[in-house]
Structures are given as structure tokens and as C-alpha cells.
PDB file of C-alpha atoms in Angstrom:
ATOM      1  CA  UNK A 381      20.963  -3.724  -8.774  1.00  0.00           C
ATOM      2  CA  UNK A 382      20.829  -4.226 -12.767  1.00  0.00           C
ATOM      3  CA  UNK A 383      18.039  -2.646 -14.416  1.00  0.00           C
ATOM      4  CA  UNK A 384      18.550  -4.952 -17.128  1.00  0.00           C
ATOM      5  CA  UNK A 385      19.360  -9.062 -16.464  1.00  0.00           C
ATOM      6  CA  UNK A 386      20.716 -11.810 -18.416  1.00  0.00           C
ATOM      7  CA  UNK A 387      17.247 -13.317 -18.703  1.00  0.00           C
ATOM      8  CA  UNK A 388      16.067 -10.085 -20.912  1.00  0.00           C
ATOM      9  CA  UNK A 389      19.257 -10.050 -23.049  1.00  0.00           C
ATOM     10  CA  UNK A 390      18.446 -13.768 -23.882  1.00  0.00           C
ATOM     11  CA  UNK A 391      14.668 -13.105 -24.439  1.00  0.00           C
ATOM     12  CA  UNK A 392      15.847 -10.066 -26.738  1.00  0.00           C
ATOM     13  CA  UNK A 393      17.983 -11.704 -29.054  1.00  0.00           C
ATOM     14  CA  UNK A 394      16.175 -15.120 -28.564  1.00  0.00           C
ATOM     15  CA  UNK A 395      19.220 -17.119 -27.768  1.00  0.00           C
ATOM     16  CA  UNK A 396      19.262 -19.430 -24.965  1.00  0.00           C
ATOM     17  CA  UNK A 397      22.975 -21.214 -24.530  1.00  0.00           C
ATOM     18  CA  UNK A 398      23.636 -23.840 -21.791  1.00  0.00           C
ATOM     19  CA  UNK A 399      26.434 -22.175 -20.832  1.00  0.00           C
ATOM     20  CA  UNK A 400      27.970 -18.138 -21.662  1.00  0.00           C
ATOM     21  CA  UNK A 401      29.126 -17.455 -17.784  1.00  0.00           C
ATOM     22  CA  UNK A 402      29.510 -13.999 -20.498  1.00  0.00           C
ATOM     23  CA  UNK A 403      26.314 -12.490 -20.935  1.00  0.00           C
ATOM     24  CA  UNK A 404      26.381 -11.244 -17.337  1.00  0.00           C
ATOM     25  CA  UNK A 405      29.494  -9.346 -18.370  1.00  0.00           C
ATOM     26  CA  UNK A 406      27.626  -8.141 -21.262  1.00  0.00           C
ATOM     27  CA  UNK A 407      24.946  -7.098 -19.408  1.00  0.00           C
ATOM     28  CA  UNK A 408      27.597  -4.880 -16.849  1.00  0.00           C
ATOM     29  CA  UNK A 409      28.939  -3.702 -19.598  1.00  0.00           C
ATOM     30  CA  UNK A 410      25.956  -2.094 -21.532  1.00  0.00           C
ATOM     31  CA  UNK A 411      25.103  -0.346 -18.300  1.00  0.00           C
ATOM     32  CA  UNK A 412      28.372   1.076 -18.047  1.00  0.00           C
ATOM     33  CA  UNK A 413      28.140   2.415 -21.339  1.00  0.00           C
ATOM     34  CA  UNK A 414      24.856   3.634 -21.058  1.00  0.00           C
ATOM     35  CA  UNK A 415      25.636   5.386 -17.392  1.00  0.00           C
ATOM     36  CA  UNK A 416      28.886   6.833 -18.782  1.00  0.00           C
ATOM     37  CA  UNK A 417      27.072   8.647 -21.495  1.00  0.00           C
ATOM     38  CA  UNK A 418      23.968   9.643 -19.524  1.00  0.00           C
ATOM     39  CA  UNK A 419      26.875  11.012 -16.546  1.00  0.00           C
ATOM     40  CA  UNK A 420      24.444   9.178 -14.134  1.00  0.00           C
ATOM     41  CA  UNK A 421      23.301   5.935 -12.837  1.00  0.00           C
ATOM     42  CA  UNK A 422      19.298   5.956 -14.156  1.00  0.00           C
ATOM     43  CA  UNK A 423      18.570   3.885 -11.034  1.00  0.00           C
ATOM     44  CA  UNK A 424      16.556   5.389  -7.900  1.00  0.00           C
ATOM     45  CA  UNK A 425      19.663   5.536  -5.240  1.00  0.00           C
ATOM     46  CA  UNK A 426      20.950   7.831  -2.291  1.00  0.00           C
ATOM     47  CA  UNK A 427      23.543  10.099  -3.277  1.00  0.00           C
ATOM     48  CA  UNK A 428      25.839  12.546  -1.075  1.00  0.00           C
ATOM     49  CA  UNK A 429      27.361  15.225  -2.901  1.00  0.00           C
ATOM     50  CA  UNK A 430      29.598  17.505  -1.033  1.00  0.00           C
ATOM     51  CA  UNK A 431      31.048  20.720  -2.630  1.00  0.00           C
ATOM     52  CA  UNK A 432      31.031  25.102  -2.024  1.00  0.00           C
ATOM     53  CA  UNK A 433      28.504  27.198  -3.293  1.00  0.00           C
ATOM     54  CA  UNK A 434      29.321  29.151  -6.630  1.00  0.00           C
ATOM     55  CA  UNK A 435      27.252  32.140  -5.137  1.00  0.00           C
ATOM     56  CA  UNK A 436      24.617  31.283  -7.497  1.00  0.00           C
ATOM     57  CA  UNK A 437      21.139  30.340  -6.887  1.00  0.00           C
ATOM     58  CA  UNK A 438      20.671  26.821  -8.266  1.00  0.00           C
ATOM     59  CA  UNK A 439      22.495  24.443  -7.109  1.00  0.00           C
ATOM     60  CA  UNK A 440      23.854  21.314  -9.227  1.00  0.00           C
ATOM     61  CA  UNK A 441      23.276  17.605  -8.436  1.00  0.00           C
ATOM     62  CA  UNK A 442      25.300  14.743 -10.028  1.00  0.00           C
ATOM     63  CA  UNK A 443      21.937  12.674 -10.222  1.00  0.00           C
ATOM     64  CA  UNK A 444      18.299  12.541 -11.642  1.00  0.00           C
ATOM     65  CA  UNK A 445      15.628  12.880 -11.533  1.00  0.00           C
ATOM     66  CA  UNK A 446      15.744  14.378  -8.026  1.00  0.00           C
ATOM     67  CA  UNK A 447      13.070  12.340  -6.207  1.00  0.00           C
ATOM     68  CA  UNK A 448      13.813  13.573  -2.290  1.00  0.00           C
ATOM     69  CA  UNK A 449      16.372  15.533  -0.169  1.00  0.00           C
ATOM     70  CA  UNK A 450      16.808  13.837   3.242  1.00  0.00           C
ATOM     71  CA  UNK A 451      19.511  16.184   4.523  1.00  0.00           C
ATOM     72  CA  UNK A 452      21.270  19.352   4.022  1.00  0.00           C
ATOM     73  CA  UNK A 453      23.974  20.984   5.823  1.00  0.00           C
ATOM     74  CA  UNK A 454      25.779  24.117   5.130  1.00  0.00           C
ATOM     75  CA  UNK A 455      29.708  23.863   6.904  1.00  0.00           C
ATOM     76  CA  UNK A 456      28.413  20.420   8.664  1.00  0.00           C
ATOM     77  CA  UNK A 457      25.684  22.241  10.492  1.00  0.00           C
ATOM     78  CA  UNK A 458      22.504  20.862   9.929  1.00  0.00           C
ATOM     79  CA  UNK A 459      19.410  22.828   7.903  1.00  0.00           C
ATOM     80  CA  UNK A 460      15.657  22.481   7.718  1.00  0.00           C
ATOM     81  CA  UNK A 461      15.277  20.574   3.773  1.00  0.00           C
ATOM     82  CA  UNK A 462      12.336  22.180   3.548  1.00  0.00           C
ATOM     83  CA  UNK A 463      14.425  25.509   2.781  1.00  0.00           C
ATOM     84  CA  UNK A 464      15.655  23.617  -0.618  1.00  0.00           C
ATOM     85  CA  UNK A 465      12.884  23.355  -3.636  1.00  0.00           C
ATOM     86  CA  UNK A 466      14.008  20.357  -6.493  1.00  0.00           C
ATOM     87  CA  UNK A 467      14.214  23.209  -9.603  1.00  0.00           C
ATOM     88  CA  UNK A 468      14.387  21.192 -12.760  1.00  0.00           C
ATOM     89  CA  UNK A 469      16.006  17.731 -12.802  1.00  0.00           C
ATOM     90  CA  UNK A 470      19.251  18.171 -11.207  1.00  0.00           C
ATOM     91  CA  UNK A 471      19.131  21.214  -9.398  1.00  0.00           C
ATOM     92  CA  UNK A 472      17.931  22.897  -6.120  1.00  0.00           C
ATOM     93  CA  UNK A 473      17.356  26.365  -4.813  1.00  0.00           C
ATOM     94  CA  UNK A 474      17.590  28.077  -1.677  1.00  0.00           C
ATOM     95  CA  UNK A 475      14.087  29.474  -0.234  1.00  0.00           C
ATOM     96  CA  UNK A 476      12.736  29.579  -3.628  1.00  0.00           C
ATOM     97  CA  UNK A 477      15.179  31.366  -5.485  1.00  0.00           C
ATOM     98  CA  UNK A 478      15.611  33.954  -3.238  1.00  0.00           C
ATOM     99  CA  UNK A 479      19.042  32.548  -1.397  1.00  0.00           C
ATOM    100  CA  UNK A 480      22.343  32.106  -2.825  1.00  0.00           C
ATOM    101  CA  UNK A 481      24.621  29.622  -2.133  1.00  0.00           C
ATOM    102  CA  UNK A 482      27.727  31.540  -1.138  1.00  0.00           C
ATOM    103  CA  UNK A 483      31.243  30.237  -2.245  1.00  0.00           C
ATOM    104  CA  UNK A 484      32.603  30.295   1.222  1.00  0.00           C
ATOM    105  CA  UNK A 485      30.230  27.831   2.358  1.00  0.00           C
ATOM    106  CA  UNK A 486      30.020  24.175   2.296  1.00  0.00           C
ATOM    107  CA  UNK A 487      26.851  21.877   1.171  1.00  0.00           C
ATOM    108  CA  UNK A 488      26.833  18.239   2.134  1.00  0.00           C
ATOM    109  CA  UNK A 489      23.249  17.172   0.963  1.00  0.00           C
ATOM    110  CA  UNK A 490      21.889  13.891   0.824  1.00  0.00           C
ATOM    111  CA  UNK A 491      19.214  12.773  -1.617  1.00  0.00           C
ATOM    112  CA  UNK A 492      17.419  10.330  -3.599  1.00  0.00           C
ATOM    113  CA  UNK A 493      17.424  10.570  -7.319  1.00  0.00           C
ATOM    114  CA  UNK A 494      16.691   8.159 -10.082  1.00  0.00           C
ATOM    115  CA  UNK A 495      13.985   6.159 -11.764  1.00  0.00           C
ATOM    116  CA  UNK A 496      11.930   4.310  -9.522  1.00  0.00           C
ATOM    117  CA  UNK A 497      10.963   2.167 -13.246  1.00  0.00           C
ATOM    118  CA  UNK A 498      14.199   3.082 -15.943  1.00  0.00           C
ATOM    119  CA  UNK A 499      12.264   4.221 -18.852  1.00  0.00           C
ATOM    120  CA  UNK A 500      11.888   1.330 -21.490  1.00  0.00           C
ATOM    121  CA  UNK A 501      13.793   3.247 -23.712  1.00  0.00           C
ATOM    122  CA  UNK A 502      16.971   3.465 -21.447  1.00  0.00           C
ATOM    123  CA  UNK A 503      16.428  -0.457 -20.548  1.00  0.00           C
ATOM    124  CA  UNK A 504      16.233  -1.214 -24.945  1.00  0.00           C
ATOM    125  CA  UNK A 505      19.407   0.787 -25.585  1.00  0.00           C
ATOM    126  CA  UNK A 506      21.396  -0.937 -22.800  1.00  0.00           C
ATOM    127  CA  UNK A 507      20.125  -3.967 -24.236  1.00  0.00           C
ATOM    128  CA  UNK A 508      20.934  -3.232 -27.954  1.00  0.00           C
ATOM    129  CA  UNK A 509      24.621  -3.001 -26.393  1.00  0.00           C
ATOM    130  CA  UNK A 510      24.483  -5.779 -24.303  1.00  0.00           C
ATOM    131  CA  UNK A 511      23.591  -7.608 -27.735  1.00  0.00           C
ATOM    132  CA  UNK A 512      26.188  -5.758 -29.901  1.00  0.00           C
ATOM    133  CA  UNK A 513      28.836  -6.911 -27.035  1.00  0.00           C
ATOM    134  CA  UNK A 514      27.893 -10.643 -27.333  1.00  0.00           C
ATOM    135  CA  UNK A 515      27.600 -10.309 -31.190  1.00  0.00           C
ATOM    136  CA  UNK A 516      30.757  -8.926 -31.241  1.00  0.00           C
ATOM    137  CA  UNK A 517      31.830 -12.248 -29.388  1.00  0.00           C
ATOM    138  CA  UNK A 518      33.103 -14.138 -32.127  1.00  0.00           C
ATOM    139  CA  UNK A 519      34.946 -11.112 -33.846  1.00  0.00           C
ATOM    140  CA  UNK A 520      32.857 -10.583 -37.199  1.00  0.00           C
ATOM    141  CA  UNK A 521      30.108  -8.374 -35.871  1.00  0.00           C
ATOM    142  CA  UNK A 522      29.032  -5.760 -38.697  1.00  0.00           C
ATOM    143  CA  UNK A 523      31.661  -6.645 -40.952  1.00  0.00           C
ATOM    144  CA  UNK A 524      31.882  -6.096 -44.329  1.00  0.00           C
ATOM    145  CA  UNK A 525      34.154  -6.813 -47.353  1.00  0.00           C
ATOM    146  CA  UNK A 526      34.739  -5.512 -50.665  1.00  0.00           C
ATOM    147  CA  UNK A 527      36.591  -7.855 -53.652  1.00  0.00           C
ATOM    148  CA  UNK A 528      38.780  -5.491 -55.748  1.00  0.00           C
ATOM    149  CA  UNK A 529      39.407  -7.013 -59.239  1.00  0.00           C
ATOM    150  CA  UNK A 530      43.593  -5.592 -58.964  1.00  0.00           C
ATOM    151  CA  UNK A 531      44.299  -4.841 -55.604  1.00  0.00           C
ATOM    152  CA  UNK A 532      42.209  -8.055 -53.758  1.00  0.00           C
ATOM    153  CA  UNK A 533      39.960  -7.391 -50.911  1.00  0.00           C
ATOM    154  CA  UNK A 534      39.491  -4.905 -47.991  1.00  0.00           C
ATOM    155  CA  UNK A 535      37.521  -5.863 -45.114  1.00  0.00           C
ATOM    156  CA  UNK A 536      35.565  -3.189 -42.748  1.00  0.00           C
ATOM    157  CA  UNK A 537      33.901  -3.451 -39.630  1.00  0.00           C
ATOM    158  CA  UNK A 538      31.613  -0.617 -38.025  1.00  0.00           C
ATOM    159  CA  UNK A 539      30.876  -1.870 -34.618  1.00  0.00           C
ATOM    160  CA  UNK A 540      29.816   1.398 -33.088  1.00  0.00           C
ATOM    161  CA  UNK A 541      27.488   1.875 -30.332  1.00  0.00           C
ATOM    162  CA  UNK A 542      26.997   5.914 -30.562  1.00  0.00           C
ATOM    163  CA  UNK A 543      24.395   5.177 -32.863  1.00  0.00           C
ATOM    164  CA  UNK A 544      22.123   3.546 -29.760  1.00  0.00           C
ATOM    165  CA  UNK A 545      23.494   5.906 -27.661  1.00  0.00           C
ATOM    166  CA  UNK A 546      22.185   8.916 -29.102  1.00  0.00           C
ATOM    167  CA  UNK A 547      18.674   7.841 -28.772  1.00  0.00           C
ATOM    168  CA  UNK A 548      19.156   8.699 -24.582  1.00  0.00           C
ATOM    169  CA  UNK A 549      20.063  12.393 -25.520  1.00  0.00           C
ATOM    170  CA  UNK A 550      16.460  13.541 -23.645  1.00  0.00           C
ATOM    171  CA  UNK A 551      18.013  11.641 -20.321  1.00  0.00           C
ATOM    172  CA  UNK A 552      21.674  12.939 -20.468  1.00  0.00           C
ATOM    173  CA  UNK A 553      22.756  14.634 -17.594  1.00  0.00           C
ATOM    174  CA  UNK A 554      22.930  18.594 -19.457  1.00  0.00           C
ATOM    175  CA  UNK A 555      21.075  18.123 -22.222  1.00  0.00           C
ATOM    176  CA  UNK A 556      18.148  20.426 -20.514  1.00  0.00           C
ATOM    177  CA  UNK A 557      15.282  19.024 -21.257  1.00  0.00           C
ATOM    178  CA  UNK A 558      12.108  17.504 -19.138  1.00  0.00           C
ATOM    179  CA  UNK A 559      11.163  13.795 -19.310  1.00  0.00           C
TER     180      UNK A 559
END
């Protein structure tokens, strides 16, 4: 499910065409972007991740905000979830930091992490892509050009979309801190 539609992209940079069978590309697009640089999908989903301990004693998720674990088990045998505590926004621990999870074991746990609402900020940066993309459409977006009285003109364009991006920093996956 999108957690940003066509509909919004029109209302946001009031353009209504008949016909772009586009913008719904656009609107893919943006969330790509925004879920590659974030390392997650914002969206509340289930989520397996299956890998061995490091014999540490949190244990990393590939998703937040962890809303639920529904199951755990260590070497495919299952394990009471009430034994894991959500530490932070990706990680677990093992009876409340007093267990380690060994590197000779396997963890298969199941869970629910994401945004049950994606913050308005992560919804007006994937628009303000979504937007950039169909500006972009007709090949002149953020160009400019110089006239040079000898040498004639240079033409530049600066399409670049880090500069939206870096407004997520608070949400991407590592950056450490609490939302």
C-alpha cells in the first residue's frame, strides 16, 4: 500500500491533467527513493528476519519502529516472546539484557514494525520527489544558463534530490535517535 497517492501529488503541485498514466510511476518512485535512504519501508508491515546471534545482547531488526513480536524461535524451536523486550527502535534483548544471543544459534523472529500514520514529514519529502520526478518530465527541471560574451553559453542543471532527503535523517535506519 502507498503511503502517498496520485491524488496528493496532484493536490501538491496543483496540477490536474486528463491524462499522465505517469504520476503513478512518480509516485513509486519517490517511495523508492525515500525507503532506499531510510533502509526501511516506513509502513506498519510483518517482517521475518532470520540470521545467528553475534553473542551480543541486542539484537538488530531490519525495520521500525518495532510495534510487536509475534514469534521467536531460536534453531526453529519455538520461544515464549515475552522473553524479548523492543530496546530502542530496531532492536531487542533477551530477558532484559541479561541473555545473549549466542553465535551458534539461529533467530527466526517475526514482527510488526512501521508507522501505523507515516509521519507528515516522511509523506512531504516523498512528495517533493514525486514532484521533482514529474518536473523533471519535460527535461529542463532546475536548469540554468550562463551567456559568455567569447566563449557562448553553458547550460547547468542541478536536479538533486539529497537535498529533500536529508530532512528524514531523524527516521534513517542508524542514525540513533528517538522519534
Amino acid at each position: 500500500m502507498a503511503y502517498i497517492t496520485v491524488e496528493e501529488l496532484e493536490d501538491y503541485v496543483k496540477k490536474y491533467p486528463e491524462e499522465n498514466s505517469l504520476l503513478e510511476h512518480y509516485v513509486s518512485a519517490a517511495e523508492e527513493m525515500v525507503e532506499n535512504y531510510l533502509g526501511y519501508s516506513p509502513e506498519l508491515k510483518e517482517y521475518r528476519t532470520v540470521c545467528y546471534g553475534d553473542d551480543g545482547r541486542l539484537f538488530c531488526l531490519e525495520a521500525f519502529p518495532l510495534v510487536e513480536l509475534k514469534e521467536a524461535r531460536i534453531n526453529e524451536n519455538p520461544v515464549d516472546s515475552s522473553l524479548f523486550r523492543i530496546k530502542k527502535r530496531n532492536y531487542l534483548e533477551l530477558n532484559y539484557g541479561k541473555g545473549v544471543f549466542y553465535s551458534g544459534s539461529l533467530y527466526s523472529l517475526t514482527y510488526t514494525a512501521g508507522f501505523e500514520k507515516v509521519p507528515s514529514k516522511i509523506k512531504t519529502v516523498a512528495l517533493q520527489l514525486a514532484s521533482l520526478i514529474w518536473e523533471s518530465e519535460g527535461g529542463n527541471l532546475a536548469v540554468s544558463s550562463t551567456t559568455y560574451s567569447d566563449s557562448g553559453s553553458r547550460v547547468f542543471n542541478n536536479f538533486k534530490a539529497d537535498r529533500f532527503l536529508e530532512e528524514l535523517e531523524p527516521y534513517k535506519k542508524g542514525s540513533g535517535e528517538d522519534f
